[in-house]
C-alpha positions in Angstrom: -40.9 82.0 8.9 -39.1 85.3 9.8 -35.4 84.4 9.7 -34.6 87.3 12.0 -36.4 85.6 14.8 -34.4 82.4 14.4 -31.2 82.8 12.3 -28.3 84.9 13.6 -24.9 85.8 12.2 -23.4 83.8 15.1 -25.0 80.6 13.6 -23.4 81.3 10.3 -20.0 82.2 11.8 -19.9 79.0 13.8 -21.0 76.8 11.0 -18.5 78.2 8.5 -15.6 77.7 10.9 -16.6 74.2 11.8 -17.0 73.4 8.1 -13.5 74.9 7.3 -11.7 73.0 10.1 -13.9 69.9 10.2 -13.5 70.2 14.0 -15.7 71.6 16.7 -12.6 71.9 19.0 -10.6 73.9 16.4 -13.6 76.1 15.5 -14.1 76.9 19.2 -10.5 77.9 19.5 -10.6 80.2 16.5 -13.8 81.8 17.6 -12.8 82.0 21.3 -15.8 80.0 22.4 -16.3 76.9 24.4 -16.9 73.6 22.7 -20.4 73.2 24.3 -21.3 76.7 23.0 -20.2 75.7 19.5 -22.1 72.4 19.6 -25.2 74.1 21.0 -25.1 76.8 18.2 -24.8 74.0 15.6 -27.8 72.2 17.0 -29.8 75.4 17.0 -28.9 76.1 13.4 -29.9 72.5 12.3 -33.2 73.1 14.0 -33.7 76.3 12.0 -32.7 74.6 8.8 -34.7 71.4 9.5 -31.8 69.3 8.2 -28.7 67.7 9.5 -25.7 69.8 8.3 -22.9 67.7 9.8 -22.2 64.0 10.2 -19.6 61.8 11.8 -16.6 60.7 9.8 -14.4 58.3 11.7 -13.2 60.3 14.7 -14.0 63.6 13.0 -16.9 65.2 11.3 -17.8 66.3 7.8 -20.5 68.2 6.0 -23.6 66.3 5.1 -25.1 66.7 1.6 -27.4 69.4 3.0 -24.5 71.0 4.8 -22.5 71.3 1.5 -25.4 73.1 -0.1 -25.9 75.4 2.9 -22.2 76.3 3.2 -22.2 78.2 -0.1 -25.0 80.5 1.1 -23.8 80.8 4.6 -20.3 81.8 3.5 -21.7 84.4 1.1 -24.1 85.9 3.6 -21.4 86.2 6.3 -18.8 87.8 4.0 -21.3 90.3 2.6 -22.2 91.4 6.1 -18.5 91.8 7.0 -17.9 93.8 3.8 -20.8 96.1 4.6 -19.5 96.8 8.0 -16.0 97.4 6.6 -17.1 99.9 4.0 -19.2 101.8 6.5 -16.2 102.0 8.9 -14.0 103.7 6.3 -13.3 107.4 6.6 -12.8 109.9 3.7 -14.2 110.2 0.2 -11.7 108.0 -1.6 -13.3 104.6 -0.7 -11.9 101.9 1.6 -8.2 101.3 1.9 -6.7 98.3 0.0 -5.3 95.6 2.3 -2.9 93.3 0.7 -1.2 90.1 2.1 2.1 89.3 0.5 4.0 86.1 1.0 7.8 86.2 1.0 8.1 85.0 -2.6 6.6 88.4 -3.8 7.1 90.8 -0.9 10.7 91.7 -1.8 10.4 92.5 -5.5 7.0 92.1 -7.2 4.8 93.8 -4.7 7.1 96.9 -4.2 7.1 97.3 -8.0 3.3 97.0 -8.2 2.8 99.5 -5.4 5.1 102.0 -7.1 3.2 101.5 -10.3 -0.2 101.6 -8.6 0.6 105.0 -7.1 0.8 106.5 -10.6 -2.7 105.4 -11.6 -4.5 108.2 -9.7 -6.1 106.1 -7.0 -5.7 107.8 -3.7 -6.9 105.1 -1.4 -4.6 104.1 1.4 -2.6 100.9 1.1 -1.8 98.3 3.8 0.8 95.6 3.1 1.0 92.7 5.5 3.5 89.9 5.3 3.4 86.6 7.2 2.9 82.9 7.0 0.6 81.5 4.4 -2.1 80.2 6.7 -2.3 83.4 8.8 -2.7 85.6 5.7 -5.4 83.2 4.2 -7.3 83.3 7.5 -7.2 87.1 7.4 -8.4 87.0 3.8 -11.2 84.6 4.5 -12.3 86.6 7.6 -12.5 89.8 5.6 -9.4 91.5 7.1 -7.5 91.4 3.8 -8.7 92.1 0.3 -6.3 89.8 -1.5 -3.2 87.7 -0.9 -0.3 87.3 -3.3 1.9 84.2 -3.3 2.3 80.5 -4.2 -0.8 78.4 -4.8 -1.9 77.0 -1.4 -2.8 73.4 -0.8 -6.5 72.6 -1.8 -7.6 72.1 1.8 -6.6 75.7 2.5 -8.6 77.2 -0.4 -12.2 76.7 1.0 -14.1 79.7 -0.1 -11.2 81.2 -2.0 -10.2 81.6 -5.7 -6.8 81.6 -7.3 -5.7 83.6 -10.3 -2.2 82.5 -11.5 0.3 85.2 -12.5 3.5 83.4 -13.2 5.5 80.3 -12.2 8.7 79.9 -10.2 11.1 77.3 -8.9 12.6 76.5 -5.5 16.4 77.0 -5.6 19.3 75.8 -3.4 21.2 79.0 -2.9 24.4 80.0 -1.1 26.3 83.3 -0.8 28.7 84.2 -3.6 31.7 83.6 -1.2 30.5 80.1 -0.2 33.0 77.2 -0.9 30.3 75.5 -3.1 29.7 78.7 -5.2 30.6 78.2 -8.9 31.0 74.5 -8.8 29.5 72.6 -11.8 28.6 69.5 -9.8 27.6 69.1 -6.2 28.3 66.0 -4.1 25.5 64.2 -2.3 27.1 64.9 1.1 27.0 68.6 0.6 24.3 69.1 3.2 26.4 67.4 5.9 29.1 70.0 5.8 27.2 73.2 6.0 24.1 74.6 7.9 20.9 74.0 5.9 17.8 76.2 5.9 14.5 74.7 4.8 10.9 76.0 4.9 8.7 75.2 7.9 6.5 72.2 7.9 3.1 73.4 6.8 4.5 76.0 4.5 3.5 75.9 0.8 6.8 75.0 -0.6 7.9 72.5 2.1 6.6 69.5 0.0 8.5 70.7 -3.0 11.7 70.9 -1.0 11.2 67.5 0.4 10.7 66.1 -3.1 13.8 67.9 -4.3 15.9 66.2 -1.6 14.4 62.8 -2.4 15.0 63.2 -6.2 18.7 64.0 -5.6 19.3 61.3 -3.1 19.8 63.8 -0.3 18.8 63.5 3.4 17.3 66.4 5.2 19.7 67.0 8.0 18.3 66.4 11.5 19.7 69.8 12.6 18.2 71.7 9.6 16.9 75.1 10.5 13.2 75.4 9.7 12.2 79.0 8.8 10.1 81.0 6.4 11.7 84.3 7.5 13.3 85.9 4.5 15.3 88.5 6.5 16.8 85.7 8.8 17.4 83.5 5.8 19.3 86.2 3.9 21.4 87.2 6.9 22.2 83.7 8.1 23.0 82.4 4.6 25.3 85.3 3.9 27.2 85.2 7.2 27.5 81.5 8.0 28.0 79.5 4.8 24.5 78.1 4.9 22.6 76.4 2.1 19.2 77.8 1.8 16.3 76.0 0.0 13.8 78.7 -0.9 11.6 80.1 -3.7 13.6 82.0 -6.2 11.4 85.0 -5.9 12.4 85.5 -2.3 16.0 86.1 -3.3 15.5 87.5 -6.8 17.5 90.7 -6.0 20.4 88.8 -4.5 20.6 86.4 -7.5 20.4 89.3 -10.0 23.1 91.2 -8.2 25.4 88.2 -7.6 25.2 88.4 -3.8 23.8 84.8 -3.9 24.2 82.1 -6.4 22.1 78.9 -7.2 23.7 75.5 -6.8 23.6 73.2 -9.8 20.6 71.1 -8.9 17.8 70.2 -11.3 14.7 71.9 -9.6 12.2 71.2 -12.5 9.8 69.4 -10.2 9.5 72.4 -7.8 8.0 74.7 -10.5 4.7 76.1 -9.2 2.2 78.9 -9.8 2.3 82.2 -8.0 -0.9 84.3 -8.1 -3.7 86.1 -6.5 -5.9 84.6 -3.8 -9.3 86.3 -3.3 -12.6 85.4 -1.7 -15.0 83.8 -4.2 -18.0 85.6 -2.7 -16.5 89.0 -2.5 -17.0 91.7 -5.2 -13.8 93.5 -5.4 -13.6 97.3 -4.9 -12.4 99.3 -7.9 -9.1 99.9 -6.1 -8.4 96.2 -5.8 -9.4 95.6 -9.4 -6.9 98.3 -10.5 -4.1 96.9 -8.3 -4.6 93.4 -9.7 -4.4 94.8 -13.2 -1.1 96.5 -12.4 0.2 93.1 -11.1 -0.9 91.3 -14.2 0.8 93.9 -16.4 4.0 93.4 -14.5 3.9 89.7 -14.7 3.2 89.5 -18.4 6.8 90.4 -19.1 8.2 88.4 -16.1 10.1 85.2 -17.1 9.6 81.9 -15.3 12.1 81.8 -12.4 
């Protein structure tokens, strides 16, 4: 059988998206296709494979045993094709530009240090740094639009096709501005969140479950009017100006904590300790530029204390 006569990249793209979302509807939205088109493509692919790749699971769908086997090869083939097109589209003699996704926990301190150090290594490739929400950056990584993402370890369901290389660990902290009425206190009352604005991470963000656990452990209720945000710029400005209490990863405000602009409240945050590291595609062979940048990051993190 000549695969070129039967199997197309569209088959692989549709199958991988359906496998990732476990939903024909969601895959259709992500690929900007109609649901009937996605369903028809899946049927065509199963006919080519001679096996059922998906099966019903309650109201949803899941991969069959044959589908699980095929997913590994489909993901690899698709990513290799994307990588080839990306390399061919690059201009210049220095190789492709390095595209990095940085979550807020590393975008303010670690990544700037790494970029500055990387620029002294002799690599002249261009650099693109993108910040944003965890899911957005991971989608761009998985689709070949980023080479690596640096941040907290995502939930397992968001790591399909991706690998994680831990760099260091950090806590979530409850922080206020140095001029806040609670700053400097040795003990904090349980009703503290009722008296001041409270900022917490969005639902769906990596550290939201850690923050919810922290509230529960200390007998605190998340205020109904809490402000949900993952914007580090808004969080810093609002916390500084309006006596807010901000629950956020320590790395996001490392500079403010080090300079005394913000202070941590005396809450035991041991349970919020979690790994920060590198997310990469398992089926992607990294360019020399990416390998060098990752080494710079590892060197910086070897001397970085747990925060």
